[in-house]
Coordinates of C-alpha atoms in Angstrom, one line a residue:
M1 CA 92.0 110.7 99.5
S2 CA 94.1 114.0 99.3
D3 CA 95.5 115.7 96.5
F4 CA 99.5 114.3 97.8
R5 CA 98.4 110.9 98.3
L6 CA 96.6 111.1 95.3
Y7 CA 99.6 111.9 93.3
L8 CA 102.3 109.5 95.5
F9 CA 99.6 106.7 94.4
K10 CA 100.1 107.4 90.7
R11 CA 103.9 108.4 90.7
M12 CA 104.3 105.1 92.1
G13 CA 102.0 103.0 89.8
Y14 CA 104.2 104.5 86.2
I15 CA 107.5 103.9 88.2
A16 CA 106.4 100.1 88.7
V17 CA 105.7 99.9 85.3
T18 CA 108.7 101.9 84.7
L19 CA 111.0 100.0 86.3
L20 CA 108.8 96.6 84.8
I21 CA 110.0 97.7 81.4
I22 CA 113.0 98.5 82.2
S23 CA 113.9 94.8 83.5
F24 CA 112.5 93.3 80.7
I25 CA 115.1 95.4 78.7
V26 CA 118.0 94.2 81.2
F27 CA 117.2 90.1 81.0
A28 CA 116.3 90.5 76.9
I29 CA 119.9 92.7 76.4
T30 CA 121.8 90.2 78.8
Q31 CA 120.5 87.1 77.4
L32 CA 121.8 88.5 73.6
L33 CA 125.5 88.9 74.8
P34 CA 127.0 86.7 73.5
G35 CA 129.0 83.5 75.0
N36 CA 127.3 80.9 77.9
A37 CA 127.6 80.8 81.5
A38 CA 127.7 77.1 82.0
V39 CA 131.1 77.4 79.5
L40 CA 131.9 81.1 81.8
I41 CA 131.5 79.0 84.8
L42 CA 133.5 75.7 84.4
G43 CA 135.6 76.8 81.9
K44 CA 136.3 75.6 78.3
Q45 CA 137.6 71.9 78.8
A46 CA 133.7 71.6 80.4
T47 CA 132.3 68.3 79.1
N48 CA 128.7 68.3 77.8
E49 CA 127.4 67.1 80.4
S50 CA 128.3 69.2 83.0
I51 CA 127.2 72.4 81.1
A52 CA 124.1 70.5 80.9
A53 CA 124.4 69.7 85.1
V54 CA 124.7 73.7 85.4
E55 CA 122.2 74.7 82.8
Q56 CA 119.9 72.3 84.5
Q57 CA 120.5 74.0 88.3
L58 CA 120.8 77.9 86.6
G59 CA 117.7 77.2 84.8
L60 CA 119.2 78.4 81.4
N61 CA 117.4 75.2 79.3
K62 CA 113.8 77.0 80.8
P63 CA 111.8 79.3 77.9
W64 CA 113.1 82.5 78.1
Y65 CA 109.3 83.7 79.8
V66 CA 109.8 81.3 82.7
Q67 CA 113.4 82.1 83.3
Y68 CA 112.0 86.2 83.4
T69 CA 109.7 85.7 85.2
D70 CA 111.7 84.0 88.0
W71 CA 114.4 86.4 87.9
L72 CA 111.9 89.0 88.3
V73 CA 110.4 87.1 91.4
G74 CA 113.8 86.7 92.4
F75 CA 115.0 90.3 92.3
V76 CA 111.9 92.0 94.5
T77 CA 112.0 88.8 96.6
G78 CA 116.1 89.5 98.0
E79 CA 117.2 86.4 95.7
W80 CA 119.4 87.9 93.1
G81 CA 121.2 84.3 92.2
N82 CA 124.9 84.0 92.7
S83 CA 128.1 85.5 90.7
Y84 CA 129.3 83.3 88.3
L85 CA 132.8 84.9 89.2
N86 CA 133.2 85.4 93.2
D87 CA 131.4 82.2 94.0
A88 CA 129.1 83.9 96.9
S89 CA 125.3 85.8 95.8
A90 CA 125.2 87.8 93.6
M91 CA 123.8 90.6 96.9
D92 CA 126.6 89.4 99.0
V93 CA 128.8 91.2 96.2
I94 CA 126.8 94.1 95.3
I95 CA 125.8 95.2 98.5
P96 CA 129.5 96.6 99.8
R97 CA 130.2 98.1 96.7
L98 CA 126.4 99.8 96.9
I99 CA 127.2 101.4 100.3
H100 CA 130.9 102.2 99.5
S101 CA 129.3 103.7 95.7
V102 CA 126.2 105.8 97.7
Q103 CA 128.8 107.8 99.9
L104 CA 131.4 109.0 97.5
A105 CA 128.1 110.4 95.9
A106 CA 126.3 111.4 98.9
L107 CA 129.6 113.4 99.3
T108 CA 129.5 114.5 96.1
L109 CA 125.9 115.9 96.4
V110 CA 126.5 117.7 99.7
L111 CA 129.5 119.4 98.7
V112 CA 127.6 120.4 95.2
I113 CA 125.2 121.8 97.1
C114 CA 127.3 123.8 99.6
V115 CA 129.2 125.7 97.4
G116 CA 127.7 125.4 93.4
I117 CA 124.5 127.1 95.2
P118 CA 126.5 129.1 97.1
L119 CA 128.8 130.5 93.9
G120 CA 126.1 130.8 91.7
V121 CA 124.3 133.4 94.4
V122 CA 127.5 135.2 94.9
A123 CA 127.9 135.5 90.3
A124 CA 124.2 136.5 90.4
M125 CA 124.2 139.4 93.6
K126 CA 127.9 140.1 92.4
E127 CA 126.4 140.3 88.6
D128 CA 128.8 142.0 85.6
S129 CA 131.9 142.2 88.3
I130 CA 135.7 140.5 89.3
Q131 CA 133.9 138.2 91.2
D132 CA 131.3 136.7 88.8
L133 CA 133.6 136.8 85.9
A134 CA 136.0 134.2 88.4
V135 CA 132.8 132.1 89.2
S136 CA 131.8 132.1 85.3
S137 CA 134.9 130.7 84.5
F138 CA 135.1 128.4 86.4
G139 CA 131.8 126.8 85.5
Y140 CA 133.1 126.6 82.2
L141 CA 135.9 125.5 83.4
G142 CA 134.8 122.5 85.1
V143 CA 132.5 121.4 82.4
S144 CA 135.1 121.3 79.5
F145 CA 137.3 118.5 81.0
P146 CA 136.0 114.9 81.0
E147 CA 135.9 113.4 84.5
F148 CA 139.1 110.9 83.9
I149 CA 141.4 114.7 82.3
T150 CA 140.1 115.8 86.0
G151 CA 141.1 112.8 88.2
M152 CA 144.4 112.0 86.7
V153 CA 145.0 116.0 86.8
L154 CA 143.6 116.1 91.0
L155 CA 145.6 112.1 91.7
T156 CA 149.0 113.2 90.1
L157 CA 149.0 117.0 92.0
F158 CA 147.4 115.6 95.6
G159 CA 147.8 112.1 95.6
G160 CA 151.1 111.7 93.2
P161 CA 154.8 112.1 94.1
I162 CA 154.0 116.3 93.8
L163 CA 152.7 116.9 97.3
S164 CA 151.4 113.2 98.3
I165 CA 148.6 114.6 100.5
F166 CA 145.9 111.7 99.2
P167 CA 146.4 108.3 99.3
F168 CA 146.9 107.2 95.5
G169 CA 143.2 105.2 95.5
G170 CA 141.4 102.3 96.8
Y171 CA 138.5 103.1 100.2
E172 CA 138.9 103.2 104.0
P173 CA 135.8 101.9 105.6
L174 CA 134.7 104.5 107.9
Q175 CA 135.1 102.3 111.1
S176 CA 138.6 102.6 110.8
G177 CA 139.1 106.6 111.1
L178 CA 136.8 109.8 110.5
I179 CA 140.2 111.1 108.7
P180 CA 141.5 107.7 106.7
W181 CA 138.0 107.8 105.4
L182 CA 137.5 111.4 103.9
K183 CA 141.2 111.2 102.5
H184 CA 140.2 107.9 100.0
L185 CA 136.6 109.6 99.2
A186 CA 138.4 113.4 98.9
L187 CA 140.3 113.2 95.1
P188 CA 137.3 110.7 93.4
S189 CA 134.0 112.9 95.1
L190 CA 136.1 116.2 94.2
T191 CA 136.3 115.5 90.4
L192 CA 132.5 114.9 90.6
T193 CA 131.6 118.1 92.8
I194 CA 133.9 119.9 90.0
I195 CA 131.5 118.9 86.7
L196 CA 128.2 118.9 88.7
I197 CA 129.6 122.4 90.6
A198 CA 129.6 124.5 87.1
H199 CA 126.4 122.9 86.6
V200 CA 124.0 123.8 89.5
M201 CA 126.1 127.0 90.1
R202 CA 125.6 128.3 86.2
L203 CA 121.9 127.6 86.3
T204 CA 121.5 129.1 89.9
R205 CA 123.4 132.4 88.7
S206 CA 121.2 132.7 85.8
E207 CA 117.8 131.7 87.2
L208 CA 118.5 134.4 90.5
I209 CA 119.6 137.2 88.0
E210 CA 116.2 136.9 86.4
V211 CA 114.2 136.2 89.5
L212 CA 116.0 139.9 90.7
E213 CA 114.7 141.5 87.9
S214 CA 110.9 140.3 88.8
D215 CA 108.2 142.6 89.5
Y216 CA 107.3 140.7 93.0
V217 CA 111.0 141.8 93.7
R218 CA 111.2 145.3 93.0
T219 CA 107.9 145.3 95.0
A220 CA 109.3 144.2 97.8
R221 CA 112.5 146.5 97.3
L222 CA 110.1 149.2 97.5
K223 CA 108.4 148.6 100.4
G224 CA 111.8 148.9 102.3
I225 CA 112.7 145.6 103.0
S226 CA 116.0 144.1 103.4
E227 CA 118.1 143.2 100.9
Y228 CA 118.8 140.1 102.5
R229 CA 115.3 139.3 103.2
V230 CA 114.4 139.6 99.7
L231 CA 117.3 137.3 98.7
F232 CA 116.4 134.5 100.9
F233 CA 112.8 135.0 101.7
H234 CA 112.2 136.3 98.0
A235 CA 114.3 135.6 95.3
L236 CA 115.8 132.5 96.2
R237 CA 113.2 130.6 97.0
N238 CA 111.9 131.0 93.4
A239 CA 115.4 130.9 91.3
L240 CA 116.2 127.3 93.2
L241 CA 113.4 125.5 91.8
P242 CA 115.2 124.2 88.0
T243 CA 118.2 123.6 90.2
I244 CA 116.1 121.0 92.3
T245 CA 115.4 119.9 88.8
L246 CA 118.7 119.8 87.3
L247 CA 119.9 118.0 90.5
A248 CA 118.0 115.2 89.7
L249 CA 118.7 114.6 86.5
D250 CA 122.4 115.2 87.8
V251 CA 121.8 112.0 90.0
G252 CA 121.6 110.1 86.1
Y253 CA 124.9 111.8 85.7
L254 CA 126.5 111.0 88.7
L255 CA 125.4 106.7 88.5
G256 CA 127.5 107.5 85.0
S257 CA 130.0 109.4 85.5
I258 CA 130.6 107.4 88.9
V259 CA 132.3 103.8 86.5
V260 CA 134.6 106.3 85.0
V261 CA 136.0 107.8 88.8
E262 CA 136.2 105.0 90.2
E263 CA 138.2 103.3 87.2
V264 CA 140.8 106.1 87.9
F265 CA 141.4 106.2 91.6
A266 CA 140.7 102.5 91.9
F267 CA 137.6 102.7 93.7
P268 CA 135.8 99.6 95.0
G269 CA 131.9 100.9 94.2
L270 CA 129.1 100.1 92.1
G271 CA 130.4 101.3 88.6
R272 CA 134.0 99.6 88.9
L273 CA 132.2 96.0 89.6
V274 CA 129.7 96.4 87.2
V275 CA 132.5 97.2 84.3
R276 CA 134.1 93.7 85.4
A277 CA 130.8 92.2 85.6
I278 CA 130.1 92.9 81.9
Q279 CA 133.8 92.1 81.0
S280 CA 133.1 88.8 82.8
R281 CA 129.6 87.8 81.8
D282 CA 128.2 88.2 85.1
I283 CA 125.1 88.6 84.2
P284 CA 122.8 87.9 88.1
V285 CA 125.5 91.2 89.2
I286 CA 125.1 92.7 85.6
Q287 CA 120.9 92.7 85.8
A288 CA 120.5 93.5 89.8
V289 CA 123.3 96.8 89.2
V290 CA 121.4 97.6 86.5
M291 CA 117.7 97.6 88.1
I292 CA 119.7 99.3 91.8
I293 CA 120.7 102.3 89.3
A294 CA 117.1 102.2 87.5
I295 CA 115.1 102.7 90.7
V296 CA 117.4 104.8 93.1
Y297 CA 117.6 107.5 89.0
T298 CA 113.2 106.6 89.6
F299 CA 113.2 108.0 92.9
A300 CA 115.7 110.6 92.6
N301 CA 113.5 112.0 90.2
L302 CA 109.9 111.5 92.8
A303 CA 111.7 112.9 95.5
A304 CA 112.7 116.0 93.6
D305 CA 108.9 116.9 92.0
I306 CA 107.7 116.3 95.7
L307 CA 110.3 119.1 96.3
Y308 CA 109.5 121.4 93.9
T309 CA 106.2 121.8 94.7
Y310 CA 107.0 122.3 98.1
L311 CA 109.4 125.2 97.4
D312 CA 106.6 126.3 94.6
P313 CA 102.9 125.7 96.6
R314 CA 101.2 127.6 93.4
I315 CA 102.2 124.4 92.1
E316 CA 99.5 121.8 92.1
Y317 CA 100.9 117.8 92.7
G318 CA 100.6 116.6 89.2
E319 CA 101.3 119.5 87.1
Q320 CA 105.5 119.5 87.5

């Protein structure tokens, strides 16, 4: 078995154990939430007989370990149960919202990579210049404000009566046209991008400055290699290694921040759905959403480790 296959096999085992632990914690927490699911479904005026019938139907009268096993097997096989509020399967409720949030997160990450890394490179190449000062100031400004303040400012400026360039909130499917779709994603994505760009830009700048002062870069310059080749074929590849790790961590940050941003912009995504589910104790939806978030985060870290090894062949699989 090759090193990569062995590493991947081990990591998948770690991921499976991690997700199993998370699933148990999620199940335990949702079971400890106050209130009775049957009462929430039927209402406070429900009789004891009707409550008992619903508990029997949902399996709520079974021992906790049986309920946990049934739920875990159901999640793995795609039977996520029925939403207590929407009179539909949890999967039918979650998947459309998940697609919306994935579109928002993907656009945000593309903007962060395409803008944050070049700005960090410019700041590093022009160290202590006006450009460096401007980029660094933007970075400090970006991390200084929480998401809801940044979102409200952008919404007031570009979605309110001042300019009215973008819609005030909501979502438009891609099938309605590329421009309407982008307009509805623009402000939520920009809110998330401003904060994440600051992280990526500052780290890229500091790492690239350090790499540019290293011995092998000096040697490359003494050999007469052009500054372009020194930057893009020698320095930048190594300077981006910590940025790759940061981007994986930012996926977790993004999953948390997206809840706030979706509330500010009334964006019908996964974050807004889970807030409503927690408020209404919609347990099947809560459990499924949290597991989806855990799966995304663990596999994002796996992808970052594999890319890290690809960018730096000196690192063998398992050394990250």
